[in-house]
Amino acid sequence: MRAVLQRVSKAEILIDKTKVRKISYGLVVLLCVMESDSEKEAEFLAKKIAEMRIFSDENDKLNLSITDIDGDMLIVSNFTLGAKWKKGRRPSFAESASPSKAKNLYSYFVECMKKYNIKNIKTGEFGADMQINLINDGPVTIMMDTEYE
C-alpha cells in the first residue's frame, strides 16, 4: 500500500459535485492499494499512521500522533499513487490493484483506522470524481509505502 499523509489545519472534499465532507486539524490520507497488497499491509499501515508522531508538542517538536491530539482524518482512495513513470511519457497503473480488490482493501483500511479511536474520520467515495481543498499545516507531507517497510 502507498499513502501520502498531509498534516492539515482543515480540509474538505467535494464528491461528484454534490456532497461535501469536512475535517478540522488532522490528516488527509491519500491511499493506493497495490495488486500485491493484503489485509496485512492495511493493518500495518493503519497502525503506523495512527502512531506516527508528526504533530507538534508544547516545544514545537514533532512528538505527537493524531490520537494524541484528538485530530480528524480524511481518507481518500487514489490509485494514481501506484504510477510507474520511468518509461515513456504516460504513467502506467498496472501495479495498482484491480477496482474490486482496491475497494475492499480501502474499506478494510478505513475500518482499521477506526480501531484507533480517531474522533472524526471522513472518507471520499471509491471511484467518484473528487476535489480536495486543504490547508497543509507546516507543511508536513509524508510518503509511505509498505513495500519498503
Short mmCIF file of N, CA and C in Angstrom, two decimals:
data_model
loop_
_atom_site.label_atom_id
_atom_site.label_comp_id
_atom_site.label_asym_id
_atom_site.label_seq_id
_atom_site.Cartn_x
_atom_site.Cartn_y
_atom_site.Cartn_z
N MET A 1 0.85 -1.17 0.00
CA MET A 1 0.00 0.00 0.00
C MET A 1 0.89 1.23 0.00
N ARG A 2 0.40 2.22 -0.65
CA ARG A 2 1.09 3.51 -0.66
C ARG A 2 0.15 4.55 -0.09
N ALA A 3 0.74 5.49 0.64
CA ALA A 3 -0.06 6.57 1.20
C ALA A 3 0.74 7.85 1.19
N VAL A 4 0.04 8.94 1.02
CA VAL A 4 0.60 10.26 1.22
C VAL A 4 -0.19 10.88 2.36
N LEU A 5 0.51 11.27 3.43
CA LEU A 5 -0.11 11.92 4.57
C LEU A 5 0.16 13.41 4.48
N GLN A 6 -0.86 14.19 4.67
CA GLN A 6 -0.68 15.63 4.73
C GLN A 6 -1.30 16.12 6.02
N ARG A 7 -0.48 16.74 6.86
CA ARG A 7 -1.00 17.35 8.09
C ARG A 7 -1.71 18.63 7.68
N VAL A 8 -2.95 18.76 8.10
CA VAL A 8 -3.77 19.89 7.65
C VAL A 8 -4.39 20.63 8.82
N SER A 9 -4.60 21.93 8.62
CA SER A 9 -5.37 22.68 9.62
C SER A 9 -6.86 22.52 9.34
N LYS A 10 -7.19 22.26 8.06
CA LYS A 10 -8.56 21.90 7.68
C LYS A 10 -8.54 21.38 6.26
N ALA A 11 -9.59 20.62 5.92
CA ALA A 11 -9.71 20.10 4.56
C ALA A 11 -11.17 19.79 4.29
N GLU A 12 -11.50 19.81 3.01
CA GLU A 12 -12.83 19.38 2.60
C GLU A 12 -12.74 18.68 1.26
N ILE A 13 -13.65 17.76 1.04
CA ILE A 13 -13.69 17.03 -0.21
C ILE A 13 -15.07 17.21 -0.83
N LEU A 14 -15.08 17.49 -2.11
CA LEU A 14 -16.32 17.61 -2.88
C LEU A 14 -16.42 16.35 -3.73
N ILE A 15 -17.51 15.62 -3.56
CA ILE A 15 -17.69 14.33 -4.23
C ILE A 15 -18.80 14.46 -5.26
N ASP A 16 -18.45 14.14 -6.52
CA ASP A 16 -19.40 14.20 -7.63
C ASP A 16 -20.16 15.52 -7.68
N LYS A 17 -19.48 16.59 -7.30
CA LYS A 17 -20.01 17.96 -7.36
C LYS A 17 -21.27 18.17 -6.52
N THR A 18 -21.58 17.23 -5.62
CA THR A 18 -22.80 17.38 -4.83
C THR A 18 -22.60 17.21 -3.33
N LYS A 19 -21.69 16.35 -2.90
CA LYS A 19 -21.51 16.05 -1.48
C LYS A 19 -20.21 16.65 -0.97
N VAL A 20 -20.28 17.27 0.20
CA VAL A 20 -19.10 17.87 0.82
C VAL A 20 -18.89 17.21 2.18
N ARG A 21 -17.64 16.84 2.44
CA ARG A 21 -17.26 16.31 3.76
C ARG A 21 -16.06 17.12 4.23
N LYS A 22 -16.07 17.51 5.50
CA LYS A 22 -15.04 18.41 6.04
C LYS A 22 -14.39 17.83 7.28
N ILE A 23 -13.11 18.19 7.44
CA ILE A 23 -12.41 17.89 8.68
C ILE A 23 -11.70 19.15 9.16
N SER A 24 -11.39 19.14 10.45
CA SER A 24 -10.56 20.19 11.04
C SER A 24 -9.14 19.65 11.18
N TYR A 25 -8.39 20.16 12.13
CA TYR A 25 -6.99 19.81 12.31
C TYR A 25 -6.77 18.30 12.34
N GLY A 26 -5.87 17.83 11.51
CA GLY A 26 -5.59 16.41 11.46
C GLY A 26 -4.82 16.01 10.22
N LEU A 27 -5.25 14.90 9.59
CA LEU A 27 -4.53 14.35 8.44
C LEU A 27 -5.46 14.11 7.26
N VAL A 28 -4.95 14.39 6.07
CA VAL A 28 -5.53 13.88 4.83
C VAL A 28 -4.64 12.71 4.42
N VAL A 29 -5.26 11.57 4.17
CA VAL A 29 -4.54 10.37 3.76
C VAL A 29 -5.00 9.99 2.36
N LEU A 30 -4.09 10.09 1.39
CA LEU A 30 -4.35 9.58 0.04
C LEU A 30 -3.82 8.16 0.03
N LEU A 31 -4.67 7.19 -0.32
CA LEU A 31 -4.32 5.78 -0.17
C LEU A 31 -4.43 5.05 -1.50
N CYS A 32 -3.37 4.31 -1.83
CA CYS A 32 -3.35 3.48 -3.04
C CYS A 32 -3.13 2.03 -2.65
N VAL A 33 -4.03 1.18 -3.09
CA VAL A 33 -3.87 -0.26 -2.89
C VAL A 33 -3.16 -0.83 -4.11
N MET A 34 -2.09 -1.57 -3.86
CA MET A 34 -1.33 -2.19 -4.93
C MET A 34 -1.80 -3.63 -5.11
N GLU A 35 -1.57 -4.18 -6.29
CA GLU A 35 -2.04 -5.54 -6.60
C GLU A 35 -1.50 -6.57 -5.61
N SER A 36 -0.30 -6.36 -5.09
CA SER A 36 0.32 -7.33 -4.19
C SER A 36 -0.14 -7.18 -2.73
N ASP A 37 -1.00 -6.22 -2.43
CA ASP A 37 -1.40 -5.94 -1.05
C ASP A 37 -2.44 -6.92 -0.52
N SER A 38 -2.46 -7.01 0.82
CA SER A 38 -3.43 -7.85 1.53
C SER A 38 -3.87 -7.10 2.78
N GLU A 39 -4.69 -7.74 3.59
CA GLU A 39 -5.12 -7.13 4.84
C GLU A 39 -3.93 -6.85 5.76
N LYS A 40 -2.89 -7.64 5.65
CA LYS A 40 -1.68 -7.44 6.46
C LYS A 40 -1.10 -6.04 6.24
N GLU A 41 -1.02 -5.61 4.98
CA GLU A 41 -0.48 -4.28 4.68
C GLU A 41 -1.42 -3.18 5.20
N ALA A 42 -2.72 -3.40 5.09
CA ALA A 42 -3.68 -2.41 5.59
C ALA A 42 -3.54 -2.23 7.10
N GLU A 43 -3.43 -3.33 7.81
CA GLU A 43 -3.28 -3.28 9.27
C GLU A 43 -1.98 -2.59 9.67
N PHE A 44 -0.89 -2.97 9.01
CA PHE A 44 0.42 -2.38 9.29
C PHE A 44 0.41 -0.87 9.05
N LEU A 45 -0.12 -0.46 7.90
CA LEU A 45 -0.12 0.95 7.55
C LEU A 45 -1.03 1.75 8.48
N ALA A 46 -2.18 1.23 8.82
CA ALA A 46 -3.10 1.92 9.73
C ALA A 46 -2.42 2.17 11.08
N LYS A 47 -1.76 1.15 11.59
CA LYS A 47 -1.06 1.29 12.89
C LYS A 47 0.04 2.35 12.80
N LYS A 48 0.82 2.29 11.74
CA LYS A 48 1.90 3.27 11.56
C LYS A 48 1.36 4.69 11.49
N ILE A 49 0.29 4.88 10.73
CA ILE A 49 -0.28 6.22 10.60
C ILE A 49 -0.85 6.70 11.93
N ALA A 50 -1.56 5.85 12.64
CA ALA A 50 -2.15 6.23 13.92
C ALA A 50 -1.09 6.61 14.95
N GLU A 51 0.08 5.98 14.86
CA GLU A 51 1.13 6.21 15.84
C GLU A 51 2.22 7.18 15.38
N MET A 52 2.17 7.61 14.11
CA MET A 52 3.20 8.48 13.57
C MET A 52 3.20 9.84 14.28
N ARG A 53 4.34 10.20 14.81
CA ARG A 53 4.46 11.45 15.58
C ARG A 53 4.83 12.59 14.64
N ILE A 54 3.81 13.22 14.08
CA ILE A 54 4.03 14.31 13.12
C ILE A 54 3.27 15.58 13.50
N PHE A 55 2.81 15.63 14.75
CA PHE A 55 2.16 16.84 15.25
C PHE A 55 3.03 17.44 16.35
N SER A 56 3.04 18.75 16.42
CA SER A 56 3.93 19.46 17.34
C SER A 56 3.45 19.40 18.78
N ASP A 57 4.43 19.24 19.68
CA ASP A 57 4.14 19.30 21.12
C ASP A 57 4.32 20.74 21.61
N GLU A 58 4.30 20.93 22.93
CA GLU A 58 4.41 22.28 23.50
C GLU A 58 5.76 22.93 23.22
N ASN A 59 6.77 22.13 22.83
CA ASN A 59 8.09 22.66 22.50
C ASN A 59 8.30 22.77 20.99
N ASP A 60 7.23 22.65 20.24
CA ASP A 60 7.23 22.74 18.79
C ASP A 60 8.07 21.64 18.13
N LYS A 61 8.13 20.48 18.78
CA LYS A 61 8.81 19.30 18.24
C LYS A 61 7.76 18.34 17.71
N LEU A 62 8.05 17.66 16.60
CA LEU A 62 7.13 16.67 16.06
C LEU A 62 7.18 15.45 16.98
N ASN A 63 6.27 15.43 17.94
CA ASN A 63 6.34 14.44 19.01
C ASN A 63 4.99 13.83 19.35
N LEU A 64 3.92 14.25 18.64
CA LEU A 64 2.58 13.78 18.97
C LEU A 64 1.94 13.10 17.76
N SER A 65 1.11 12.11 18.03
CA SER A 65 0.39 11.41 16.96
C SER A 65 -1.01 12.01 16.80
N ILE A 66 -1.70 11.57 15.77
CA ILE A 66 -3.07 12.05 15.56
C ILE A 66 -3.97 11.68 16.73
N THR A 67 -3.72 10.53 17.35
CA THR A 67 -4.53 10.15 18.51
C THR A 67 -4.19 11.00 19.73
N ASP A 68 -2.93 11.41 19.85
CA ASP A 68 -2.53 12.28 20.97
C ASP A 68 -3.22 13.64 20.90
N ILE A 69 -3.43 14.14 19.70
CA ILE A 69 -4.02 15.48 19.56
C ILE A 69 -5.53 15.43 19.34
N ASP A 70 -6.10 14.22 19.29
CA ASP A 70 -7.53 14.04 19.05
C ASP A 70 -7.92 14.68 17.72
N GLY A 71 -7.10 14.40 16.68
CA GLY A 71 -7.29 15.02 15.37
C GLY A 71 -8.28 14.29 14.48
N ASP A 72 -8.65 14.95 13.40
CA ASP A 72 -9.55 14.42 12.39
C ASP A 72 -8.76 13.75 11.27
N MET A 73 -9.45 12.96 10.46
CA MET A 73 -8.80 12.30 9.33
C MET A 73 -9.74 12.22 8.14
N LEU A 74 -9.21 12.53 6.97
CA LEU A 74 -9.91 12.35 5.70
C LEU A 74 -9.12 11.33 4.90
N ILE A 75 -9.76 10.21 4.56
CA ILE A 75 -9.09 9.12 3.82
C ILE A 75 -9.69 9.06 2.42
N VAL A 76 -8.83 9.16 1.41
CA VAL A 76 -9.28 9.21 0.02
C VAL A 76 -8.51 8.17 -0.79
N SER A 77 -9.25 7.31 -1.48
CA SER A 77 -8.63 6.34 -2.37
C SER A 77 -8.02 7.07 -3.57
N ASN A 78 -6.79 6.66 -3.94
CA ASN A 78 -6.10 7.35 -5.02
C ASN A 78 -5.18 6.37 -5.76
N PHE A 79 -5.73 5.70 -6.79
CA PHE A 79 -4.95 4.68 -7.50
C PHE A 79 -3.75 5.27 -8.23
N THR A 80 -3.74 6.57 -8.50
CA THR A 80 -2.63 7.16 -9.25
C THR A 80 -1.32 7.16 -8.47
N LEU A 81 -1.37 6.93 -7.16
CA LEU A 81 -0.13 6.81 -6.40
C LEU A 81 0.65 5.56 -6.80
N GLY A 82 0.01 4.65 -7.49
CA GLY A 82 0.67 3.44 -7.96
C GLY A 82 1.36 3.59 -9.30
N ALA A 83 1.45 4.81 -9.78
CA ALA A 83 2.00 5.06 -11.12
C ALA A 83 3.47 4.64 -11.23
N LYS A 84 3.76 3.98 -12.32
CA LYS A 84 5.15 3.75 -12.75
C LYS A 84 5.38 4.76 -13.86
N TRP A 85 6.44 5.54 -13.75
CA TRP A 85 6.59 6.69 -14.64
C TRP A 85 7.93 6.79 -15.35
N LYS A 86 8.82 5.84 -15.15
CA LYS A 86 10.17 5.98 -15.72
C LYS A 86 10.22 5.76 -17.22
N LYS A 87 9.36 4.91 -17.75
CA LYS A 87 9.37 4.66 -19.20
C LYS A 87 8.32 5.52 -19.88
N GLY A 88 8.70 6.12 -20.97
CA GLY A 88 7.74 6.89 -21.76
C GLY A 88 7.25 8.14 -21.05
N ARG A 89 6.14 8.67 -21.57
CA ARG A 89 5.59 9.91 -21.02
C ARG A 89 4.21 9.71 -20.41
N ARG A 90 3.67 8.53 -20.52
CA ARG A 90 2.37 8.24 -19.93
C ARG A 90 2.57 7.26 -18.78
N PRO A 91 2.10 7.61 -17.57
CA PRO A 91 2.29 6.68 -16.45
C PRO A 91 1.49 5.40 -16.63
N SER A 92 2.03 4.33 -16.10
CA SER A 92 1.34 3.04 -16.10
C SER A 92 0.80 2.77 -14.69
N PHE A 93 -0.43 2.30 -14.63
CA PHE A 93 -1.05 1.98 -13.35
C PHE A 93 -1.27 0.47 -13.19
N ALA A 94 -0.51 -0.30 -13.94
CA ALA A 94 -0.68 -1.76 -13.98
C ALA A 94 -0.45 -2.42 -12.63
N GLU A 95 0.33 -1.81 -11.75
CA GLU A 95 0.60 -2.41 -10.45
C GLU A 95 -0.39 -1.99 -9.38
N SER A 96 -1.24 -1.01 -9.69
CA SER A 96 -2.33 -0.67 -8.77
C SER A 96 -3.32 -1.82 -8.78
N ALA A 97 -3.99 -2.03 -7.65
CA ALA A 97 -4.92 -3.16 -7.55
C ALA A 97 -6.12 -2.97 -8.46
N SER A 98 -6.74 -4.08 -8.83
CA SER A 98 -7.98 -4.03 -9.61
C SER A 98 -9.03 -3.28 -8.79
N PRO A 99 -10.01 -2.68 -9.43
CA PRO A 99 -11.01 -1.92 -8.68
C PRO A 99 -11.69 -2.70 -7.55
N SER A 100 -12.06 -3.95 -7.78
CA SER A 100 -12.76 -4.70 -6.73
C SER A 100 -11.84 -4.97 -5.55
N LYS A 101 -10.61 -5.36 -5.81
CA LYS A 101 -9.65 -5.60 -4.72
C LYS A 101 -9.35 -4.31 -3.99
N ALA A 102 -9.12 -3.24 -4.75
CA ALA A 102 -8.78 -1.95 -4.14
C ALA A 102 -9.92 -1.44 -3.25
N LYS A 103 -11.14 -1.57 -3.72
CA LYS A 103 -12.28 -1.09 -2.94
C LYS A 103 -12.39 -1.86 -1.62
N ASN A 104 -12.22 -3.18 -1.68
CA ASN A 104 -12.31 -3.99 -0.47
C ASN A 104 -11.20 -3.64 0.53
N LEU A 105 -9.97 -3.51 0.06
CA LEU A 105 -8.87 -3.20 0.97
C LEU A 105 -8.91 -1.76 1.46
N TYR A 106 -9.39 -0.84 0.63
CA TYR A 106 -9.60 0.55 1.07
C TYR A 106 -10.60 0.57 2.23
N SER A 107 -11.71 -0.13 2.07
CA SER A 107 -12.73 -0.20 3.13
C SER A 107 -12.17 -0.85 4.39
N TYR A 108 -11.37 -1.89 4.20
CA TYR A 108 -10.75 -2.56 5.34
C TYR A 108 -9.79 -1.61 6.06
N PHE A 109 -9.01 -0.85 5.30
CA PHE A 109 -8.09 0.13 5.89
C PHE A 109 -8.85 1.15 6.72
N VAL A 110 -9.97 1.66 6.20
CA VAL A 110 -10.79 2.63 6.95
C VAL A 110 -11.25 2.00 8.26
N GLU A 111 -11.70 0.76 8.21
CA GLU A 111 -12.13 0.07 9.44
C GLU A 111 -10.97 -0.10 10.41
N CYS A 112 -9.78 -0.39 9.90
CA CYS A 112 -8.59 -0.49 10.75
C CYS A 112 -8.31 0.84 11.44
N MET A 113 -8.43 1.94 10.72
CA MET A 113 -8.17 3.27 11.31
C MET A 113 -9.17 3.56 12.42
N LYS A 114 -10.40 3.11 12.27
CA LYS A 114 -11.43 3.37 13.29
C LYS A 114 -11.09 2.71 14.62
N LYS A 115 -10.29 1.66 14.59
CA LYS A 115 -9.91 0.97 15.82
C LYS A 115 -9.01 1.83 16.71
N TYR A 116 -8.44 2.89 16.13
CA TYR A 116 -7.53 3.75 16.89
C TYR A 116 -8.25 4.95 17.51
N ASN A 117 -9.56 4.90 17.54
CA ASN A 117 -10.38 5.92 18.21
C ASN A 117 -10.11 7.34 17.73
N ILE A 118 -9.92 7.47 16.44
CA ILE A 118 -9.82 8.81 15.86
C ILE A 118 -11.23 9.36 15.82
N LYS A 119 -11.43 10.54 16.41
CA LYS A 119 -12.78 11.02 16.68
C LYS A 119 -13.61 11.28 15.44
N ASN A 120 -12.99 11.71 14.38
CA ASN A 120 -13.75 12.14 13.20
C ASN A 120 -13.03 11.65 11.95
N ILE A 121 -13.49 10.54 11.39
CA ILE A 121 -12.93 10.03 10.15
C ILE A 121 -13.95 10.25 9.04
N LYS A 122 -13.53 10.95 8.01
CA LYS A 122 -14.35 11.14 6.82
C LYS A 122 -13.64 10.44 5.67
N THR A 123 -14.40 10.06 4.67
CA THR A 123 -13.81 9.39 3.51
C THR A 123 -14.32 10.03 2.23
N GLY A 124 -13.56 9.77 1.17
CA GLY A 124 -14.06 10.04 -0.16
C GLY A 124 -14.99 8.90 -0.53
N GLU A 125 -15.33 8.81 -1.81
CA GLU A 125 -16.12 7.68 -2.30
C GLU A 125 -15.34 7.01 -3.41
N PHE A 126 -15.13 5.74 -3.25
CA PHE A 126 -14.32 4.97 -4.18
C PHE A 126 -14.85 5.14 -5.60
N GLY A 127 -13.99 5.51 -6.53
CA GLY A 127 -14.34 5.63 -7.94
C GLY A 127 -15.07 6.90 -8.32
N ALA A 128 -15.37 7.76 -7.36
CA ALA A 128 -16.10 9.00 -7.66
C ALA A 128 -15.15 10.09 -8.15
N ASP A 129 -15.73 11.11 -8.75
CA ASP A 129 -14.99 12.32 -9.10
C ASP A 129 -14.90 13.16 -7.83
N MET A 130 -13.67 13.50 -7.43
CA MET A 130 -13.50 14.21 -6.16
C MET A 130 -12.50 15.35 -6.30
N GLN A 131 -12.78 16.42 -5.60
CA GLN A 131 -11.84 17.54 -5.48
C GLN A 131 -11.60 17.75 -3.99
N ILE A 132 -10.32 17.92 -3.64
CA ILE A 132 -9.94 18.14 -2.25
C ILE A 132 -9.36 19.54 -2.11
N ASN A 133 -9.89 20.27 -1.17
CA ASN A 133 -9.33 21.56 -0.78
C ASN A 133 -8.75 21.39 0.61
N LEU A 134 -7.49 21.82 0.79
CA LEU A 134 -6.88 21.66 2.10
C LEU A 134 -5.89 22.77 2.36
N ILE A 135 -5.65 22.97 3.63
CA ILE A 135 -4.58 23.86 4.06
C ILE A 135 -3.55 22.98 4.75
N ASN A 136 -2.42 22.76 4.06
CA ASN A 136 -1.36 21.91 4.57
C ASN A 136 -0.66 22.67 5.69
N ASP A 137 -0.59 22.06 6.85
CA ASP A 137 -0.03 22.68 8.04
C ASP A 137 1.44 22.30 8.17
N GLY A 138 2.29 23.28 8.08
CA GLY A 138 3.72 23.04 8.26
C GLY A 138 4.57 23.62 7.13
N PRO A 139 4.53 23.09 5.96
CA PRO A 139 3.82 21.89 5.52
C PRO A 139 4.50 20.62 6.00
N VAL A 140 3.68 19.68 6.41
CA VAL A 140 4.17 18.34 6.75
C VAL A 140 3.48 17.37 5.80
N THR A 141 4.29 16.73 4.96
CA THR A 141 3.79 15.75 4.00
C THR A 141 4.72 14.54 4.05
N ILE A 142 4.14 13.36 4.27
CA ILE A 142 4.92 12.13 4.41
C ILE A 142 4.44 11.12 3.36
N MET A 143 5.38 10.51 2.63
CA MET A 143 5.04 9.44 1.71
C MET A 143 5.38 8.12 2.38
N MET A 144 4.45 7.16 2.27
CA MET A 144 4.66 5.85 2.89
C MET A 144 4.39 4.76 1.86
N ASP A 145 5.15 3.69 1.95
CA ASP A 145 4.97 2.55 1.06
C ASP A 145 5.30 1.29 1.85
N THR A 146 4.32 0.40 2.01
CA THR A 146 4.56 -0.81 2.79
C THR A 146 5.56 -1.74 2.13
N GLU A 147 5.82 -1.54 0.85
CA GLU A 147 6.83 -2.35 0.16
C GLU A 147 8.22 -2.09 0.73
N TYR A 148 8.41 -0.91 1.30
CA TYR A 148 9.72 -0.51 1.82
C TYR A 148 9.69 -0.39 3.33
N GLU A 149 9.05 -1.34 4.02
CA GLU A 149 8.96 -1.29 5.47
C GLU A 149 10.32 -1.06 6.04
#
